[in-house]
Tab-separated table of C-alpha atoms and ligand atoms in Angstrom:
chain	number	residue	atom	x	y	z
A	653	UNK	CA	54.283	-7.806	41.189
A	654	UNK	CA	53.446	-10.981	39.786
A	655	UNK	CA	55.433	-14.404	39.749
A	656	UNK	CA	54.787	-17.301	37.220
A	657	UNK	CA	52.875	-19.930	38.264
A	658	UNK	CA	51.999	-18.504	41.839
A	659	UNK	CA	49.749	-20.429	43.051
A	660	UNK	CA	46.979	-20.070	45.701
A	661	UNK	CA	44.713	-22.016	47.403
A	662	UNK	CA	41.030	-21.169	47.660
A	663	UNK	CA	38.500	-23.191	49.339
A	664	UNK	CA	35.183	-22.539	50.216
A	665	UNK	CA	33.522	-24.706	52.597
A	666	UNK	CA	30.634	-23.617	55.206
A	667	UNK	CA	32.755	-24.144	58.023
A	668	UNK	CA	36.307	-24.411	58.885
A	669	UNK	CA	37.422	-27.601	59.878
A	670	UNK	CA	35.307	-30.082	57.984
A	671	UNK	CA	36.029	-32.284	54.769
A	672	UNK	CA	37.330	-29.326	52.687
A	673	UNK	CA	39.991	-28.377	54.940
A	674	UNK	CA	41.058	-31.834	55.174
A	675	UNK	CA	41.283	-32.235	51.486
A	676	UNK	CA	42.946	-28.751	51.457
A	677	UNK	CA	45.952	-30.192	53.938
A	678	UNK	CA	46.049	-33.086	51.828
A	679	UNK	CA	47.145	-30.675	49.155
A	680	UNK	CA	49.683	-28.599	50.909
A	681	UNK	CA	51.464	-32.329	51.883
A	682	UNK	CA	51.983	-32.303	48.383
A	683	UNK	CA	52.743	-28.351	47.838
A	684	UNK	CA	53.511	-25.058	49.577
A	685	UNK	CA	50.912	-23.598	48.255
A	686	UNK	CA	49.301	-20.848	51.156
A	687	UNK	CA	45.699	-20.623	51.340
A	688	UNK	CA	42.603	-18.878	51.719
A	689	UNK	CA	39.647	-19.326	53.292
A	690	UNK	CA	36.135	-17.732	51.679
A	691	UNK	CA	34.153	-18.259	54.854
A	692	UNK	CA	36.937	-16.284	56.497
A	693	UNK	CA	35.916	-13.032	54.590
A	694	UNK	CA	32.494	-10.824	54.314
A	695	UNK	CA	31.628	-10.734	50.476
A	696	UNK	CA	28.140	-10.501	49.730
A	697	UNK	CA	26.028	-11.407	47.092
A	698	UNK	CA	26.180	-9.669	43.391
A	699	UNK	CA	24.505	-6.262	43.972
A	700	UNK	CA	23.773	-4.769	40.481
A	701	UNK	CA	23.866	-1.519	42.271
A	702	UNK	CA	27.580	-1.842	43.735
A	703	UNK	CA	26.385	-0.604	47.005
A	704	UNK	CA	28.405	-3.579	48.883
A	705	UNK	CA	31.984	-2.254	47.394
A	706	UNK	CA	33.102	-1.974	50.882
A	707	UNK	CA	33.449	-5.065	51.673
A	708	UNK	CA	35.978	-7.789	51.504
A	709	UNK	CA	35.737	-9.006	47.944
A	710	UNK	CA	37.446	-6.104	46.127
A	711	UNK	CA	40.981	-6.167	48.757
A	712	UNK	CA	40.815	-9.916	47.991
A	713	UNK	CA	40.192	-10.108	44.505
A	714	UNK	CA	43.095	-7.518	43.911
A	715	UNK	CA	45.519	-9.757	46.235
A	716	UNK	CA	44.379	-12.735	44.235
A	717	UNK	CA	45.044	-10.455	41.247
A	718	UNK	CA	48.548	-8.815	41.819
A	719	UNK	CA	50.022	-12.029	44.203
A	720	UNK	CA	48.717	-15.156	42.405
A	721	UNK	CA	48.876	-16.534	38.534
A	722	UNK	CA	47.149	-19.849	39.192
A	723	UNK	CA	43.910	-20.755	41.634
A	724	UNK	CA	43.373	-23.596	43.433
A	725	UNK	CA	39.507	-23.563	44.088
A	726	UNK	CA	38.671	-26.227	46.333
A	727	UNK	CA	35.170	-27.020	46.963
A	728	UNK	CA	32.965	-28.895	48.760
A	729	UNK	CA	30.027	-30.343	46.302
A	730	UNK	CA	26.712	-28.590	47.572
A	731	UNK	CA	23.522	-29.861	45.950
A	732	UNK	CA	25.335	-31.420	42.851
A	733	UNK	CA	27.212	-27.838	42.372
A	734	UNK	CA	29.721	-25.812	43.800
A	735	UNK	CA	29.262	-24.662	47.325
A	736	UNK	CA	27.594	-21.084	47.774
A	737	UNK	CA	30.226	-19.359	49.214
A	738	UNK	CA	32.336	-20.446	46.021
A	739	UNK	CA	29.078	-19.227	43.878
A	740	UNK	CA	28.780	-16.144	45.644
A	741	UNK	CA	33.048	-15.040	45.132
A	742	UNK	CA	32.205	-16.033	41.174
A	743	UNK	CA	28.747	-13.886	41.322
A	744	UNK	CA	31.285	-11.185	42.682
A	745	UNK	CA	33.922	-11.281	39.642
A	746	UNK	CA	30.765	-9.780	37.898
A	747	UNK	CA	32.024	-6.403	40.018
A	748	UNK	CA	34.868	-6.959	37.452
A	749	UNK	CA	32.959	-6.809	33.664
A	750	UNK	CA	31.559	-3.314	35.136
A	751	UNK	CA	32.959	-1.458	37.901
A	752	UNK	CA	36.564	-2.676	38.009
A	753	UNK	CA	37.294	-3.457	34.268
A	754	UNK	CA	41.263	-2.688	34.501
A	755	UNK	CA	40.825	-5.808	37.432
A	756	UNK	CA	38.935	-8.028	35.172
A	757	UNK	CA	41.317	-7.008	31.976
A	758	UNK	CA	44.028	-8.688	34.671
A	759	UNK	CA	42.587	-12.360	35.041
A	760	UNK	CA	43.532	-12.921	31.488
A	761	UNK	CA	46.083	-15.156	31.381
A	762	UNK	CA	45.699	-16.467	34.878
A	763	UNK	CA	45.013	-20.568	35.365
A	764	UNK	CA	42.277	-21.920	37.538
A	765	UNK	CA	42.042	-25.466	38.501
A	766	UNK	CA	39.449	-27.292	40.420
A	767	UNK	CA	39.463	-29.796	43.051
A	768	UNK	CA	36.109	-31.159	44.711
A	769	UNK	CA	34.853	-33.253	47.666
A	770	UNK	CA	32.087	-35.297	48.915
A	771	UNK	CA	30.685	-38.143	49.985
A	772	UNK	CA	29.820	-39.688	46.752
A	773	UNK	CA	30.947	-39.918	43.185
A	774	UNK	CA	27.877	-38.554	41.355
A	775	UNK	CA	28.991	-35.628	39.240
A	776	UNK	CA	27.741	-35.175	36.365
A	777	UNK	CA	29.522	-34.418	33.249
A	778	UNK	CA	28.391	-30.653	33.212
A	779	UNK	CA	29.640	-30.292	36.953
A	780	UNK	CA	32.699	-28.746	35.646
A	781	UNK	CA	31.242	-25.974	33.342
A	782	UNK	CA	31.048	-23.034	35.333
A	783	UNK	CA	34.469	-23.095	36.417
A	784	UNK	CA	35.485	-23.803	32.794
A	785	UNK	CA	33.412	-21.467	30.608
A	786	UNK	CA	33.770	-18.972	33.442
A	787	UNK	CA	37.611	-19.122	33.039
A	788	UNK	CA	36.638	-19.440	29.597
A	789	UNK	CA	34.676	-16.104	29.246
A	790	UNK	CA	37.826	-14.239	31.753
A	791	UNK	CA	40.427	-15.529	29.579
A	792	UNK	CA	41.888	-17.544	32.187
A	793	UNK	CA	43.070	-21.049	31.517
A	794	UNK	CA	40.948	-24.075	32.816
A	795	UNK	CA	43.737	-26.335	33.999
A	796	UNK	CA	41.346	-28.998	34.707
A	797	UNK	CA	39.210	-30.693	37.606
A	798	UNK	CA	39.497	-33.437	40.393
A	799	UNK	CA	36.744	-34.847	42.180
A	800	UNK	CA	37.906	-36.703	45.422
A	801	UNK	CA	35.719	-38.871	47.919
A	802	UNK	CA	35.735	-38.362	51.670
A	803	UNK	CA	35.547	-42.054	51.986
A	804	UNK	CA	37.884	-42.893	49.911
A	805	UNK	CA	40.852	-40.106	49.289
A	806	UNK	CA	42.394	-41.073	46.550
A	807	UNK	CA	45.942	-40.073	47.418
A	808	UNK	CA	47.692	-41.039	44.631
A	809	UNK	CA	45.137	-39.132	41.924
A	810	UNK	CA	45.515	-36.000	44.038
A	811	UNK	CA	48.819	-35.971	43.573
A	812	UNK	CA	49.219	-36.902	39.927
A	813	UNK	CA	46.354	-33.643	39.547
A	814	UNK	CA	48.999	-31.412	41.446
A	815	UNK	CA	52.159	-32.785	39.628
A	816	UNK	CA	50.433	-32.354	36.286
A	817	UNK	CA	49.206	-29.031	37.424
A	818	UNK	CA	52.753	-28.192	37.777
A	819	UNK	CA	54.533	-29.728	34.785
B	2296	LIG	C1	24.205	-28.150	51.846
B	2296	LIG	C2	24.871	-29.448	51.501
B	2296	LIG	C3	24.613	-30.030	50.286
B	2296	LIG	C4	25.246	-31.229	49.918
B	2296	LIG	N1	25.007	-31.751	48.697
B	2296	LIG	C5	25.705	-32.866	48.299
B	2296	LIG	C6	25.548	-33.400	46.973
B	2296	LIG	O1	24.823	-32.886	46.143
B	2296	LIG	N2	26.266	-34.506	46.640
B	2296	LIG	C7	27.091	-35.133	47.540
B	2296	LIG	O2	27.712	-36.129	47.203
B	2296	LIG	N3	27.266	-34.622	48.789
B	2296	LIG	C8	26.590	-33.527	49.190
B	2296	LIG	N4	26.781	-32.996	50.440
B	2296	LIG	C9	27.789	-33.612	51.296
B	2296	LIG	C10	29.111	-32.831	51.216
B	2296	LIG	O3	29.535	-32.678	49.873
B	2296	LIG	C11	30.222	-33.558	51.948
B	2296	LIG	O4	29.816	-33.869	53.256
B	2296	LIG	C12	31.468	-32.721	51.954
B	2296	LIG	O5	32.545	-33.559	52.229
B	2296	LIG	C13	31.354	-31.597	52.986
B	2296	LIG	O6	32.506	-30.805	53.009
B	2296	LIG	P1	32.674	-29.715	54.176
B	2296	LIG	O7	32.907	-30.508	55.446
B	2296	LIG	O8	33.853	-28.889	53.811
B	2296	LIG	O9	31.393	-28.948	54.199
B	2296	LIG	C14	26.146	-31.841	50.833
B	2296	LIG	C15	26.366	-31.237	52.081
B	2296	LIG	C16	25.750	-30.065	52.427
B	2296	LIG	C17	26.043	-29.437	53.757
């Protein structure tokens, strides 16, 4: 069951109602796109012996997988990088190369886009390249990425991002 260009928010702050979730209702002014919260759910770290298949990032990954064509990470910048909860659900698509492979043969021609937040406007050039050569290396699209200031929310570049994310 899949719809064209379904679209779903996923953030992945370390706590709920903070910069990321203010960025995130930013976006839905814009959109109806529903969203999902990482911190929400119990996925552990990459195990290369699969002993943590039990917990919540295989039912999520398939939702993401059967419900949603395009993803919406949103991010809070963490040390000049994504945050770890974000790092830790990418880590986890690993579960997909090896254990899951008709899952990961199912991202392929899926879209991921990026939008970021913090409190300055220092990333660097490369800040971009996991999500990119990750969606790269899945054979998802990389639709592109925005990097927004909590000072200074730049309203009108948010929602050029979404309207060209949806052209
Ligand atoms: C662990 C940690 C690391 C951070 N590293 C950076 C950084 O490298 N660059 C930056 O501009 N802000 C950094 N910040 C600030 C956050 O990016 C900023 O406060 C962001 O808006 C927080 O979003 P949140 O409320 O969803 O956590 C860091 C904050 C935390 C908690």
């Amino acid at each position: 069951m899949s719809e064209k260009n379904t679209s779903i928010i996923l953030s992945g702050s370390a706590r709920h109602d903070g910069d990321t979730e203010a960025l995130v209702k930013q976006i839905q002014g814009f959109t109806a796109w529903p969203h999902i919260e990482l911190n929400q759910f119990s996925i552990g770290h990459f195990d290369y012996a699969y002993e943590n298949q039990g917990d919540d990032f295989l039912p999520l990954i398939k939702k993401l997988i059967d419900q949603y064509d395009r993803w919406i990470l949103v991010t809070p910048v963490y040390w000049y990088a994504m945050s770890g909860a974000m790092k830790v659900f990418f880590d986890r698509i690993t579960d997909l190369l090896t254990e899951h492979k008709d899952l990961g043969r199912m991202l392929r021609g899926k879209s991921m886009a990026v939008v970021t937040v913090s409190h300055g406007n220092n990333l660097g050039d490369t800040f971009w390249l996991p999500f990119s050569e990750t969606a790269h290396y899945l054979g998802m699209h990389f639709l592109g990425g925005l990097h927004t200031s909590v000072h200074a929310i730049e309203s009108d570049a948010l929602q050029d991002f979404i309207e060209k994310l949806n052209e």
